[in-house]
PDB file of C-alpha atoms in Angstrom:
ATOM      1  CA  UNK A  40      -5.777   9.255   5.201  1.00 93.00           C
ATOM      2  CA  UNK A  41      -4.423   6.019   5.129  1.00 98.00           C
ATOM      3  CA  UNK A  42      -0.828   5.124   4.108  1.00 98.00           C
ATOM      4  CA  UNK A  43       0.249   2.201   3.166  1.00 98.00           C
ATOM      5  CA  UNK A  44       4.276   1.614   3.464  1.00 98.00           C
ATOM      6  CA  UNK A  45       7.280  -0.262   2.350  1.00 98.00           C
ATOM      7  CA  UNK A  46       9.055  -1.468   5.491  1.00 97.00           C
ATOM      8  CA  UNK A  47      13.428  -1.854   4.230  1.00 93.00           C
ATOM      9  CA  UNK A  48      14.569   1.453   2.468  1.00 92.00           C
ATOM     10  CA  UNK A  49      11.666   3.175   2.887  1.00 97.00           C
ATOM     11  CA  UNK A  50      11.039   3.761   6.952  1.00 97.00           C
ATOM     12  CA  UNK A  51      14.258   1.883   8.142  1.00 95.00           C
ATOM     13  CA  UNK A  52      18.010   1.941   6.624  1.00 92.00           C
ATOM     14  CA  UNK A  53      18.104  -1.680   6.404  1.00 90.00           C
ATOM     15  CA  UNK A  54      20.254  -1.962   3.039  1.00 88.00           C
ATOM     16  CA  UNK A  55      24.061  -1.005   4.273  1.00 91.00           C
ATOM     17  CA  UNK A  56      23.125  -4.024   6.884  1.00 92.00           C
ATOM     18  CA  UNK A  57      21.546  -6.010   4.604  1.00 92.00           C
ATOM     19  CA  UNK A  58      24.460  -5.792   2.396  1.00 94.00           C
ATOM     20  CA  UNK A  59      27.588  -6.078   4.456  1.00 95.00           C
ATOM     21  CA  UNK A  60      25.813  -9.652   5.824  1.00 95.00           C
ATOM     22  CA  UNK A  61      25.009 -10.822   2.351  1.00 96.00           C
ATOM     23  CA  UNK A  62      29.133  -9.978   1.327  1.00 96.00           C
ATOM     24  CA  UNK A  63      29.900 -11.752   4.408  1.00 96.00           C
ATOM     25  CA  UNK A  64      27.984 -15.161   3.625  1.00 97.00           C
ATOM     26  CA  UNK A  65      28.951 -14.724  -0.342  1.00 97.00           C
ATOM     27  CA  UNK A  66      32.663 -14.615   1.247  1.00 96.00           C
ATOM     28  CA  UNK A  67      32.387 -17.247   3.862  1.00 96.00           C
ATOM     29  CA  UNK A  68      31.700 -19.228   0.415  1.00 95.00           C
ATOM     30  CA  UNK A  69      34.693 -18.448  -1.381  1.00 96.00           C
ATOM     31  CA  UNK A  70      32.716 -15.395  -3.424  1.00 95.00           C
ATOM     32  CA  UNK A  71      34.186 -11.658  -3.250  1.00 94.00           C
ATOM     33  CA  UNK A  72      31.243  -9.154  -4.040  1.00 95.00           C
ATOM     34  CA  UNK A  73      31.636  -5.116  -3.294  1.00 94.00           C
ATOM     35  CA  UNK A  74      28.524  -3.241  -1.074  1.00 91.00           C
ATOM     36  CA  UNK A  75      27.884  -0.949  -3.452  1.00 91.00           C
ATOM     37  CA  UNK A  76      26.774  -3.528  -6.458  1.00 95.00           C
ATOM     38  CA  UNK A  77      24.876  -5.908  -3.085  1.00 96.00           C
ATOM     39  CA  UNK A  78      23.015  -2.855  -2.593  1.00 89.00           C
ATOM     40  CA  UNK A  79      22.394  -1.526  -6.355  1.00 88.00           C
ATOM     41  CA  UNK A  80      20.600  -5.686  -6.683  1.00 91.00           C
ATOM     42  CA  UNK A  81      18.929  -4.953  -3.107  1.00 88.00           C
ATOM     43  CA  UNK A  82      17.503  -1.825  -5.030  1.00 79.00           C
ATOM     44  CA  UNK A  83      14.963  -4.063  -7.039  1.00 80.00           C
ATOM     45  CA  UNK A  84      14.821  -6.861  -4.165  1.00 81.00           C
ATOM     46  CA  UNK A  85      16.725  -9.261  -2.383  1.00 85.00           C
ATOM     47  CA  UNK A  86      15.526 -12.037  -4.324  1.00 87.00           C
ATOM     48  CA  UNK A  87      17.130 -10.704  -7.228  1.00 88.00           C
ATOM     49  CA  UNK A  88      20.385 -10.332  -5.241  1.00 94.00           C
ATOM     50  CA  UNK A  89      19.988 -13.869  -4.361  1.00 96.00           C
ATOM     51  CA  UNK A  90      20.232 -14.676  -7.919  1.00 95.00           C
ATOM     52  CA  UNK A  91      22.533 -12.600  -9.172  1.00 96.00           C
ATOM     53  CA  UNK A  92      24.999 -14.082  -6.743  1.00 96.00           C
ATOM     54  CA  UNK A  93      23.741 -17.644  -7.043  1.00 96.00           C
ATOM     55  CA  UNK A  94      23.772 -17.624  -3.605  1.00 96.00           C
ATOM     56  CA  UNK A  95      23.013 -21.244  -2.525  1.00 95.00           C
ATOM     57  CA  UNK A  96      21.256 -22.439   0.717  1.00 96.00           C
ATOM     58  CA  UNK A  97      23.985 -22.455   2.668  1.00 96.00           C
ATOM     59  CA  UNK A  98      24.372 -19.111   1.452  1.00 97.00           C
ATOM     60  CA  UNK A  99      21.487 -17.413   2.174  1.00 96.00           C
ATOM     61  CA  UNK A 100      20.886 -19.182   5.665  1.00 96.00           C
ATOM     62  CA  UNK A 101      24.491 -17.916   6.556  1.00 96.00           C
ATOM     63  CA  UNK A 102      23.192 -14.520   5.484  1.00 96.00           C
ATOM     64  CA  UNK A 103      20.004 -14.704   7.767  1.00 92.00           C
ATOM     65  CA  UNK A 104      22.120 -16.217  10.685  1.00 94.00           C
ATOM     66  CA  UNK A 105      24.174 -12.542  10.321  1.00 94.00           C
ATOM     67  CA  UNK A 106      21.446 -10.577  10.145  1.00 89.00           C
ATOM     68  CA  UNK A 107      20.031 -12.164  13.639  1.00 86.00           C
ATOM     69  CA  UNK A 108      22.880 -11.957  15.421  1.00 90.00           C
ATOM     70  CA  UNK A 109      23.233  -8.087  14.596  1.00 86.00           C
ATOM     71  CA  UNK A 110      19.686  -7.382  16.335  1.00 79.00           C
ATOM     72  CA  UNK A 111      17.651  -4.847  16.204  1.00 77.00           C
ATOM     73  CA  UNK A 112      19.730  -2.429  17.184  1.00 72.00           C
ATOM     74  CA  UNK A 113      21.662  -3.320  13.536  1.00 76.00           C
ATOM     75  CA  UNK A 114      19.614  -0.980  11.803  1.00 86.00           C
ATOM     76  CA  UNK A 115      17.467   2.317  12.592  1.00 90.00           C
ATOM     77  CA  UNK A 116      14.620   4.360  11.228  1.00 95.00           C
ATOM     78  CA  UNK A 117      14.882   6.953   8.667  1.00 95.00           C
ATOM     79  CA  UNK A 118      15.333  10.454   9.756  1.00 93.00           C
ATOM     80  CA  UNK A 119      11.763  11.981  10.219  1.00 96.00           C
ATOM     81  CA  UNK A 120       9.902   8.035   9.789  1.00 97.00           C
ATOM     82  CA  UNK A 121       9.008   8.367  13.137  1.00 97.00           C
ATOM     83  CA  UNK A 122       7.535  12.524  12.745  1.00 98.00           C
ATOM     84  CA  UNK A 123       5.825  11.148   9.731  1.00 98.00           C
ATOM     85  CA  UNK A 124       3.781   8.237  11.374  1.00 98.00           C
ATOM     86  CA  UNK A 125       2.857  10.426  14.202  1.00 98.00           C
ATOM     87  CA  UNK A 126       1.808  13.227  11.738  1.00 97.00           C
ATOM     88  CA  UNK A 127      -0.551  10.571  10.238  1.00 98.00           C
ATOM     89  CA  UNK A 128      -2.076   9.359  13.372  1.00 98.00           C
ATOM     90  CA  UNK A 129      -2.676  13.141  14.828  1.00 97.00           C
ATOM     91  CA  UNK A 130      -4.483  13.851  11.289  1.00 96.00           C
ATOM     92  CA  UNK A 131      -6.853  11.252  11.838  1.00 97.00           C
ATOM     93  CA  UNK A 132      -5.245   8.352   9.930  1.00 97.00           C
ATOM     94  CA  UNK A 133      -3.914   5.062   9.816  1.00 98.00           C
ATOM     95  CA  UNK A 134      -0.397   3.515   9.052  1.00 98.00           C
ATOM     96  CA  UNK A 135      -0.480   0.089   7.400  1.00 98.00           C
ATOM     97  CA  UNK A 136       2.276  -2.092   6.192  1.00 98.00           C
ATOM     98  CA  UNK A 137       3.426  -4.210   3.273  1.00 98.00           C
ATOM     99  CA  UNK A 138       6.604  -5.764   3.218  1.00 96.00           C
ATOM    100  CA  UNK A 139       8.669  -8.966   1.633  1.00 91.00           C
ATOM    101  CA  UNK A 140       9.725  -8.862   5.213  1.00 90.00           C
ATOM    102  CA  UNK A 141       8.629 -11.779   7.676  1.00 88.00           C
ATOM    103  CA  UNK A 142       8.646 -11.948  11.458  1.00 87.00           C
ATOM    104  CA  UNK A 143      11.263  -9.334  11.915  1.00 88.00           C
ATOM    105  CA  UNK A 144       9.508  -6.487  10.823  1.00 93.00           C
ATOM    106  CA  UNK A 145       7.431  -6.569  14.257  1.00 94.00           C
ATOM    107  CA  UNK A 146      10.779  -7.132  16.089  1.00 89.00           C
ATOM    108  CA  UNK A 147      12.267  -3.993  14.540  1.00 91.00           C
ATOM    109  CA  UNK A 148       9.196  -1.820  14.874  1.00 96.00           C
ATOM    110  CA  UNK A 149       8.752  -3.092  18.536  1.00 94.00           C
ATOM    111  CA  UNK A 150      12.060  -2.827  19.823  1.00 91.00           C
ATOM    112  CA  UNK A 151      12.188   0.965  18.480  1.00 94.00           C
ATOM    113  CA  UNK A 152       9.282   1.800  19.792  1.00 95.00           C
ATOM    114  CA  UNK A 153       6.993   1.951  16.809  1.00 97.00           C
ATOM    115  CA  UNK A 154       4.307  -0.881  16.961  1.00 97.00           C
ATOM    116  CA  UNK A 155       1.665   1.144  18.259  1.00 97.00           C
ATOM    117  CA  UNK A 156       1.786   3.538  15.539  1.00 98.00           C
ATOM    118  CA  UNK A 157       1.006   0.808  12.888  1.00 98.00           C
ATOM    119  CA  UNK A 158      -2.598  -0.940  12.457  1.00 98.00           C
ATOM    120  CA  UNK A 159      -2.659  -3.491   9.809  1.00 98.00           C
ATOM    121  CA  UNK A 160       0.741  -5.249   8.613  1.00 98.00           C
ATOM    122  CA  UNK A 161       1.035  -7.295   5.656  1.00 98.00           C
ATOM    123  CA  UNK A 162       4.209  -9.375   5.930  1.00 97.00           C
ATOM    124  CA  UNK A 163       5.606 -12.631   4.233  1.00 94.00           C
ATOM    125  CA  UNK A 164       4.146 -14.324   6.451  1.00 95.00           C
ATOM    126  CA  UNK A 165       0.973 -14.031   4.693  1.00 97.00           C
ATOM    127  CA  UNK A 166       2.029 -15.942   1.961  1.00 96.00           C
ATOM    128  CA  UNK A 167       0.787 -13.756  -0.657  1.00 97.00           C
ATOM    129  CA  UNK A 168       2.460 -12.752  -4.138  1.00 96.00           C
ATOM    130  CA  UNK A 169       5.282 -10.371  -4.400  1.00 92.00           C
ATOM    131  CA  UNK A 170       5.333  -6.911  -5.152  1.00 95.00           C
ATOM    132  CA  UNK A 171       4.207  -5.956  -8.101  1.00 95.00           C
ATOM    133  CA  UNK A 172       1.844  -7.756  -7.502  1.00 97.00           C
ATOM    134  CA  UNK A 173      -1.187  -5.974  -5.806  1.00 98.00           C
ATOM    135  CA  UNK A 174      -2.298  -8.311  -3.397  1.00 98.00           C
ATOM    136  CA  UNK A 175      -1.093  -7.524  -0.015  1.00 98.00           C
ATOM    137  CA  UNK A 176      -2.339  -3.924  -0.858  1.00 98.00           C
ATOM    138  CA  UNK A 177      -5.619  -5.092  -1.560  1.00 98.00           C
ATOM    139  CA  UNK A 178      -5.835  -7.168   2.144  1.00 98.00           C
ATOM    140  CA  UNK A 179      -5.621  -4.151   3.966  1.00 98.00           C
ATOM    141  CA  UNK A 180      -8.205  -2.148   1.546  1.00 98.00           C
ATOM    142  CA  UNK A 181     -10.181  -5.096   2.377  1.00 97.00           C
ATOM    143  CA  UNK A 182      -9.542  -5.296   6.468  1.00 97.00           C
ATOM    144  CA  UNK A 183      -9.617  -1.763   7.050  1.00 97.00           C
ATOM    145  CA  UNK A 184     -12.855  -1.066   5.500  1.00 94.00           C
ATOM    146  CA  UNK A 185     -11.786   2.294   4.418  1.00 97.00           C
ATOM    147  CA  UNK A 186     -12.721   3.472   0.565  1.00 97.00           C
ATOM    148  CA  UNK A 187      -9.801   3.056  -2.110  1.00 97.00           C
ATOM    149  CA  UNK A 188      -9.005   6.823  -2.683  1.00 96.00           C
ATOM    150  CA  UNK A 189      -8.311   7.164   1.054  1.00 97.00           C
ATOM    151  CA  UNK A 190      -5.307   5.023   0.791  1.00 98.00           C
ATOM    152  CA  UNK A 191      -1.358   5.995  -1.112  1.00 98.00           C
ATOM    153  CA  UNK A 192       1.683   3.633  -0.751  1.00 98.00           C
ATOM    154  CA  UNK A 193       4.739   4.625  -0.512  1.00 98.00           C
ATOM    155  CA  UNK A 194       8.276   2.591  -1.014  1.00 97.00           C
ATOM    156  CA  UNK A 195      11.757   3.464  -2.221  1.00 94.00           C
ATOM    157  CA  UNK A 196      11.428   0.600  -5.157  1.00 92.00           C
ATOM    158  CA  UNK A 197       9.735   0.899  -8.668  1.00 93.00           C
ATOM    159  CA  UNK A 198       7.816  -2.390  -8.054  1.00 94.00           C
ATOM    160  CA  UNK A 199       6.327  -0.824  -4.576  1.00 97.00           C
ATOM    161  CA  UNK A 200       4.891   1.758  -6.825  1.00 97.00           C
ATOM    162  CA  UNK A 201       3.776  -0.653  -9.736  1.00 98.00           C
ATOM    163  CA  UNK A 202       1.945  -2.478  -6.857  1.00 98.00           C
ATOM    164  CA  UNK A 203       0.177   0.584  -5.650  1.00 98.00           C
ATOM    165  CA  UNK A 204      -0.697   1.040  -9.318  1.00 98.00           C
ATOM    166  CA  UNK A 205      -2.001  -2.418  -9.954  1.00 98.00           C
ATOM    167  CA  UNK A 206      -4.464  -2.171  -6.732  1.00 98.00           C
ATOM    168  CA  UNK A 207      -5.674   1.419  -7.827  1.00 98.00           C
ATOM    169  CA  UNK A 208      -4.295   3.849  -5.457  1.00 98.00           C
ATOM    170  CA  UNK A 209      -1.670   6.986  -5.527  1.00 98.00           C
ATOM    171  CA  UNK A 210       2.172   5.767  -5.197  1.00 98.00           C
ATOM    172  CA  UNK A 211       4.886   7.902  -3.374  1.00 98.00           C
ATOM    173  CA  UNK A 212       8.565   7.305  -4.200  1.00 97.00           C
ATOM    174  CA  UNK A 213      10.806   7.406  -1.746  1.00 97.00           C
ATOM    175  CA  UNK A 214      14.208   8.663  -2.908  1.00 95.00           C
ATOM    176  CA  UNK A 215      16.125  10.613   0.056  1.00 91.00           C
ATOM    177  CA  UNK A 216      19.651  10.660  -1.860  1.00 84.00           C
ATOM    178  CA  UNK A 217      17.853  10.938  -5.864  1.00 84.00           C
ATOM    179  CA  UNK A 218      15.156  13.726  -6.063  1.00 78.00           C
ATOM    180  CA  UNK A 219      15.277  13.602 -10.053  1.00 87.00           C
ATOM    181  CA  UNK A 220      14.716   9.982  -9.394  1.00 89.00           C
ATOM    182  CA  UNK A 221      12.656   8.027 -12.811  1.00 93.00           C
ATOM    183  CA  UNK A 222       9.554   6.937 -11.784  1.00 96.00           C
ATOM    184  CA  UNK A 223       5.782   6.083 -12.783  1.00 97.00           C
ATOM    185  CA  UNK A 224       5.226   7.547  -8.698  1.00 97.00           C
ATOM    186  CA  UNK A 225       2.800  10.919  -8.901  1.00 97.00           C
ATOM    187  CA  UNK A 226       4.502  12.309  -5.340  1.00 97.00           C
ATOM    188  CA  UNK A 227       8.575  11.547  -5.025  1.00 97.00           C
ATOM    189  CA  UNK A 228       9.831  12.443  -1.074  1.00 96.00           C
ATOM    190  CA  UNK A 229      12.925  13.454  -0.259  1.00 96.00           C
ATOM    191  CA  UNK A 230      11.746  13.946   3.930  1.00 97.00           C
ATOM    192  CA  UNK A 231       9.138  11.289   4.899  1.00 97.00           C
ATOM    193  CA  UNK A 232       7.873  13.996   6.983  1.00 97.00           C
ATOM    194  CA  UNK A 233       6.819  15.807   3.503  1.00 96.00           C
ATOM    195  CA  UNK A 234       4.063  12.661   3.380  1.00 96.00           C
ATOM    196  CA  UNK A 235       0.733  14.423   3.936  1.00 96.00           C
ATOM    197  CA  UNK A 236       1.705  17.708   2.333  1.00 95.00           C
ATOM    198  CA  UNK A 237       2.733  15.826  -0.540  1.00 95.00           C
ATOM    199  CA  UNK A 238      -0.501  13.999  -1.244  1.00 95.00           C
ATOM    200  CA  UNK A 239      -2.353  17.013  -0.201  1.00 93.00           C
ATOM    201  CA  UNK A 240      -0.696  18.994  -3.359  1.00 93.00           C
ATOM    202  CA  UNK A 241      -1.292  15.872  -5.789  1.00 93.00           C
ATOM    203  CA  UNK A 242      -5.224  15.956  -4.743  1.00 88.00           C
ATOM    204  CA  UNK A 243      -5.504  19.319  -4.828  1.00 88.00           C
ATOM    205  CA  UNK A 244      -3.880  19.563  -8.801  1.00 79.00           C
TER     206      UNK A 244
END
């Protein structure tokens, strides 16, 4: 089995972080914006919270400059993430990532202890096309040698699924708080931990 995940709202609670520093640069330039529509733009990406605030430069490097000086310690895993990625290895399979996240993803995985439990990561930093797009999905097909129906993807984003879609494998939806959640997804989790049984059930249909 190899699973492929999203790294921000999908194994760690990045967003109420993510948010409160993006209203915090928006203010620091004269701009009032609530959490709760930050994090409803964060839903489909930050990009397209970017935007939707025309948040300048200035904006968005004041926004990065918050989000380092929280840490690591800013944010935490999901409830179960780290059951789930452990369940994977002791079945006899791999954890991968793809992320819009850069550098930062290692620093958050390292400093809570999760690293090791990861073998290829597909970050920003690889300079390859955005989700939906299918690309960074297809690198790790590619460098991990394993065959296509091995692999399922799982995010808590309609384009994370889309992506999974466009390279040919099974998406999981993530939706802890939305279990009725619309999606094109075949397996929607509620409990990360719920991974292997879910994909199990969808094979076995």
């Amino acid at each position: 089995m190899e699973i492929i995940w999203d790294f921000d709202g999908t194994l760690f609670d990045t967003y109420p972080l993510m948010a409160r520093c993006l209203q915090r640069a928006l203010a620091d330039a004269g701009q009032e914006a609530g959490c709760e529509e930050i994090r409803a733009q964060m839903a489909v990406s930050l990009a397209q919270a970017f935007q939707h605030f025309g948040a300048e430069e200035a904006t968005i490097a004041r926004y990065r400059q918050y989000i380092q000086e929280a840490g690591p310690q800013g944010v935490a895993p999901y409830p179960g993430a780290a059951e789930a990625l452990a369940r994977v290895q002791q079945a006899g399979g791999h954890n991968h990532i793809f992320t819009h996240r850069g550098s930062s993803t290692r620093w958050y995985l390292r400093e809570h202890g999760l690293l090791d439990r990861f073998s290829l990561l597909v970050t920003s930093e690889d300079g390859l096309p955005r989700k939906p797009a299918p690309d960074g999905i297809l690198r790790i097909l590619q460098r991990s040698g394993a065959p296509r129906e091995a692999f399922a993807m799982v995010g808590d984003r309609e384009i994370d699924v889309l992506a999974a879609h466009n390279a040919g494998i099974l998406a999981c939806r993530f939706a802890p708080e939305e279990p009725d959640v619309s999606t094109e997804a075949e397996i929607v989790l509620t409990d990360l931990r719920d991974i292997l049984k879910g994909i199990e059930e969808e094979r076995t249909k």
